[in-house]
Coordinates of C-alpha atoms in Angstrom, one line a residue:
M1 CA 0.0 0.0 0.0
N2 CA 1.4 3.4 -0.9
T3 CA 1.8 6.2 1.6
V4 CA -1.2 8.2 0.5
S5 CA -3.5 5.1 0.8
Y6 CA -2.0 4.0 4.0
N7 CA -2.2 7.4 5.6
R8 CA -5.8 7.8 4.4
E9 CA -6.8 4.7 6.4
A10 CA -4.6 5.6 9.4
W11 CA -6.3 9.0 9.6
N12 CA -9.7 7.5 9.2
Q13 CA -8.9 5.3 12.2
Q14 CA -7.6 8.2 14.2
S15 CA -10.7 10.2 13.5
I16 CA -12.9 7.4 14.6
R17 CA -10.9 6.9 17.8
G18 CA -10.9 10.6 18.4
S19 CA -8.2 13.1 19.3
E20 CA -7.8 16.9 19.8
W21 CA -7.5 17.2 16.0
C22 CA -10.7 15.2 15.3
T23 CA -13.1 16.9 17.7
P24 CA -15.7 19.2 15.9
V25 CA -16.2 22.7 17.2
S26 CA -19.4 23.5 19.1
S27 CA -22.5 25.3 17.8
E28 CA -21.6 28.1 20.3
E29 CA -18.2 28.6 18.5
I30 CA -19.9 28.7 15.2
E31 CA -22.4 31.3 16.4
S32 CA -19.6 33.5 17.8
A33 CA -17.8 33.2 14.4
R34 CA -20.9 34.5 12.6
K35 CA -20.7 37.5 14.9
G36 CA -17.1 38.2 14.1
D37 CA -15.6 36.6 17.2
W38 CA -13.4 33.7 15.9
K39 CA -9.9 32.3 15.8
V40 CA -8.2 29.4 14.1
I41 CA -4.8 27.7 14.4
L42 CA -2.2 26.6 11.9
T43 CA 0.0 25.2 14.7
P44 CA -1.0 23.7 18.1
N45 CA -1.5 26.9 20.2
K46 CA -1.1 30.3 18.6
A47 CA -4.1 31.9 16.9
V48 CA -3.4 33.0 13.3
P49 CA -3.3 36.8 13.0
K50 CA -6.5 37.9 11.4
A51 CA -4.4 40.3 9.2
W52 CA -3.1 37.2 7.4
F53 CA -6.5 36.6 6.0
G54 CA -7.2 40.1 4.7
D55 CA -10.8 40.8 3.9
L56 CA -12.2 37.3 4.5
P57 CA -16.0 37.5 3.8
G58 CA -16.9 36.2 0.3
K59 CA -13.4 34.9 -0.5
A60 CA -13.0 31.5 -2.0
L61 CA -10.9 29.6 0.6
L62 CA -9.4 26.1 0.3
C63 CA -8.9 24.3 3.6
L64 CA -6.1 22.0 2.6
A65 CA -5.6 18.8 4.7
S66 CA -7.4 20.4 7.6
G67 CA -10.5 18.3 8.0
G68 CA -11.9 17.3 11.4
G69 CA -14.8 19.7 11.9
Q70 CA -12.7 22.6 13.2
Q71 CA -11.1 25.2 10.9
A72 CA -13.3 24.8 7.8
P73 CA -16.6 25.4 9.7
I74 CA -15.2 28.3 11.7
L75 CA -13.9 30.0 8.5
S76 CA -17.2 29.3 6.7
A77 CA -19.1 30.9 9.6
A78 CA -16.8 33.9 9.4
G79 CA -18.0 34.4 5.8
A80 CA -15.6 32.6 3.5
K81 CA -16.7 30.3 0.7
V82 CA -15.0 27.1 1.9
T83 CA -13.9 24.0 0.2
S84 CA -12.4 21.3 2.4
F85 CA -9.9 19.0 0.7
D86 CA -8.5 16.2 2.8
N87 CA -7.1 12.7 2.4
S88 CA -9.3 11.3 5.2
D89 CA -13.0 10.5 4.5
E90 CA -13.7 10.6 8.3
Q91 CA -12.2 14.0 8.8
L92 CA -14.2 15.4 5.9
A93 CA -17.3 13.8 7.3
K94 CA -16.8 15.9 10.5
D95 CA -16.6 19.1 8.5
L96 CA -19.9 18.2 6.8
L97 CA -21.4 17.2 10.1
V98 CA -20.8 20.7 11.5
A99 CA -22.0 22.2 8.3
K100 CA -25.3 20.3 8.4
R101 CA -25.8 20.9 12.1
D102 CA -25.2 24.7 12.0
G103 CA -26.5 25.6 8.5
L104 CA -23.1 26.2 6.8
E105 CA -22.1 25.8 3.2
I106 CA -18.9 23.7 2.9
T107 CA -17.8 21.7 -0.2
A108 CA -15.9 18.6 0.7
K109 CA -13.5 16.7 -1.6
Q110 CA -11.3 13.7 -0.8
G111 CA -7.8 13.6 -2.2
D112 CA -4.0 13.9 -1.8
M113 CA -2.7 17.4 -0.8
A114 CA 0.1 17.0 -3.4
D115 CA -2.5 16.5 -6.3
L116 CA -5.0 19.3 -6.6
S117 CA -6.0 18.4 -10.2
A118 CA -9.6 18.5 -9.1
F119 CA -9.4 22.3 -9.2
P120 CA -8.6 24.5 -12.2
D121 CA -5.9 27.1 -12.1
S122 CA -6.6 30.3 -10.1
S123 CA -9.6 28.8 -8.2
F124 CA -9.0 30.3 -4.7
D125 CA -8.2 33.5 -3.0
L126 CA -6.9 31.8 0.1
I127 CA -5.4 28.4 1.1
F128 CA -5.5 27.5 4.8
H129 CA -3.0 24.6 5.3
P130 CA -2.3 23.7 9.0
V131 CA 0.4 21.3 10.1
S132 CA -0.2 18.3 7.9
N133 CA 2.5 18.1 5.2
V134 CA 4.4 16.0 7.8
F135 CA 2.2 13.2 6.3
V136 CA 3.5 13.5 2.7
E137 CA 6.8 12.1 1.4
S138 CA 7.7 15.3 -0.6
V139 CA 6.4 18.7 0.2
L140 CA 7.5 20.4 -3.0
P141 CA 4.5 19.2 -5.1
V142 CA 2.2 20.6 -2.4
W143 CA 3.7 24.1 -2.8
K144 CA 3.6 23.9 -6.6
E145 CA -0.1 22.9 -6.6
C146 CA -1.0 25.6 -4.1
F147 CA 0.6 28.2 -6.3
R148 CA -1.3 26.9 -9.3
V149 CA -4.8 26.9 -7.8
L150 CA -4.4 30.3 -6.1
K151 CA -5.5 33.5 -7.9
P152 CA -3.0 36.2 -8.5
N153 CA -2.3 38.0 -5.2
G154 CA -3.8 35.0 -3.4
R155 CA -2.5 34.0 0.1
L156 CA -1.2 30.7 1.4
L157 CA -1.3 30.3 5.2
S158 CA 0.7 27.2 6.2
G159 CA 1.8 25.5 9.4
F160 CA 4.6 22.9 9.6
M161 CA 6.9 21.1 11.9
N162 CA 10.4 22.3 12.8
P163 CA 12.6 19.6 11.2
A164 CA 14.7 19.4 14.3
F165 CA 11.8 17.5 15.9
F166 CA 12.7 14.5 13.7
L167 CA 16.3 14.3 14.7
F168 CA 15.5 12.3 17.9
D169 CA 14.1 8.9 18.8
H170 CA 11.0 9.9 20.8
D171 CA 10.7 6.6 22.6
E172 CA 14.2 6.8 23.9
L173 CA 13.6 10.5 24.8
E174 CA 10.5 9.5 26.9
N175 CA 12.6 6.9 28.7
A176 CA 15.9 8.7 29.1
G177 CA 14.6 12.2 29.5
E178 CA 17.5 13.8 27.5
P179 CA 17.5 14.3 23.7
V180 CA 20.2 12.4 21.7
V181 CA 20.4 13.0 18.0
K182 CA 19.8 9.7 16.1
Y183 CA 18.3 10.6 12.7
S184 CA 19.1 13.1 9.9
I185 CA 17.0 15.5 7.8
P186 CA 15.1 14.8 5.6
Y187 CA 13.5 12.1 7.7
S188 CA 11.2 9.3 6.8
D189 CA 9.4 6.8 9.1
K190 CA 9.4 4.3 6.2
S191 CA 13.2 4.4 5.6
D192 CA 14.7 5.5 8.9
L193 CA 12.8 3.6 11.6
P194 CA 14.1 0.1 12.5
P195 CA 11.8 -2.7 11.3
E196 CA 10.3 -3.5 14.7
K197 CA 9.2 0.2 15.2
L198 CA 7.8 0.4 11.7
E199 CA 5.9 -2.8 12.2
K200 CA 4.4 -1.4 15.4
I201 CA 3.3 1.8 13.6
Q202 CA 1.6 -0.4 10.9
R203 CA -0.1 -2.6 13.5
D204 CA -1.4 0.3 15.4
K205 CA -2.5 2.1 12.2
I206 CA -0.5 5.2 12.9
A207 CA 0.1 7.5 10.0
Y208 CA 3.6 7.6 8.5
E209 CA 5.4 10.9 9.2
F210 CA 8.2 12.7 7.2
G211 CA 10.5 15.5 8.4
H212 CA 11.2 18.0 5.6
S213 CA 14.1 20.4 5.5
L214 CA 13.6 24.1 5.9
Q215 CA 14.9 24.5 2.4
D216 CA 11.9 22.4 1.2
Q217 CA 9.4 24.0 3.6
I218 CA 10.3 27.6 3.1
G219 CA 12.6 27.6 0.0
G220 CA 10.1 25.2 -1.6
Q221 CA 7.4 27.9 -1.3
T222 CA 9.7 30.6 -2.9
A223 CA 10.8 28.2 -5.6
A224 CA 7.1 27.6 -6.5
G225 CA 6.8 31.4 -7.0
F226 CA 5.6 32.6 -3.6
V227 CA 6.9 35.6 -1.6
I228 CA 7.1 34.9 2.2
A229 CA 5.3 37.9 3.9
D230 CA 5.4 36.7 7.5
L231 CA 6.4 33.9 9.8
Y232 CA 6.0 32.9 13.4
E233 CA 7.0 30.0 15.7
D234 CA 4.8 28.1 18.1
D235 CA 5.4 25.7 20.9
W236 CA 3.3 22.6 21.6
S237 CA 3.1 21.2 25.2
D238 CA 5.3 19.3 27.5
E239 CA 2.8 16.5 27.5
A240 CA 2.9 16.3 23.7
S241 CA 6.7 16.2 23.5
P242 CA 9.6 16.6 26.0
L243 CA 11.3 18.5 23.2
N244 CA 8.9 21.4 23.9
K245 CA 11.2 22.8 26.6
Y246 CA 14.1 23.0 24.2
F247 CA 12.8 24.7 21.1
R248 CA 9.6 25.8 19.3
I249 CA 8.4 22.7 17.5
N250 CA 6.1 24.3 15.0
M251 CA 6.1 27.3 12.7
A252 CA 3.7 29.1 10.3
T253 CA 4.2 31.2 7.2
L254 CA 2.1 33.6 5.2
A255 CA 3.0 33.4 1.5
I256 CA 1.6 35.5 -1.3
K257 CA 1.3 34.8 -5.0
L258 CA 2.3 38.3 -6.2
E259 CA 1.5 39.5 -9.7
V260 CA 5.2 40.3 -10.5
P261 CA 7.7 38.7 -12.8
Q262 CA 9.5 35.9 -11.1
V263 CA 13.2 36.7 -10.2
I264 CA 15.7 33.9 -10.5

C-alpha cells in the first residue's frame, strides 16, 4: 500500500478513535464566528493573526488537509466560501457534520494534498493549510499545486513542523529524558525507523510521518513562486513532547502569489 492510501486509512482510524484534531467545534463557537468573534490555528497553540486573511467574507478559501470539523466550519461561519480537501474521509465527514448541524455551506472533496488536479488554475483567494505536510513524502509538489490553484495575489497560510523535531528517537527520549540525535533530515518513518518500530506503527494504524528540510518547507514555497510575507514559531506542550522545553516545535508562514515577474 502506498503512503497516500496507508495514511488515508490511518487518519480514518484516528478520526474514529478521536483526538484533539478530530473533535468538531461547538455550535456556540460557530455562532460566535458568525458575529465576528473567531480564531483558528495553523499550529497547536497560537491563533493565526487575522491580518493574514485580509478581507475574508466572500473569499474562495481552500482548507487543505485540515478536516476534522474545526477550521473549515469556523472560516465558513466567518464568511468565507469554503472548500475542504482532505485525504481522510472521516475527517471530511466531520466538516460536513458541523455544516449540516449549523447551516453552513462547505464543499468537501477527498484527495491527496500533493495533487489538486480536481481544481482549475486560479480557483482560490486563500489556502489554509495547518500542520499536515508531515504526512507526505515530498512537500515540493504541495507548494507547486498551491501556487497553481491560487488566484494572483492569493494567500497561502501554512503550518509545519520544525525539522529538528525529527532528529530524535522519541521513545528513547521519553525513557531517558535527554535528547540524543539519532536521525538526519530529511527524515522518513518508512526508511529511517528500525523494522520493529515500523511494524508497530503499521499494526497500530498510525500515519507515516516525514521530516522535511527548511529548504523544502520555506525555500520550496519561494521556488514555487511565492513571496514569504510573515512567519511565526509556536510551541506545543510538555505532554505532547519533552522537546517542547528545548525549542519551538512548529512554525507558520504567510506566502503571497504576487503579480510580479519571477526573479531567479
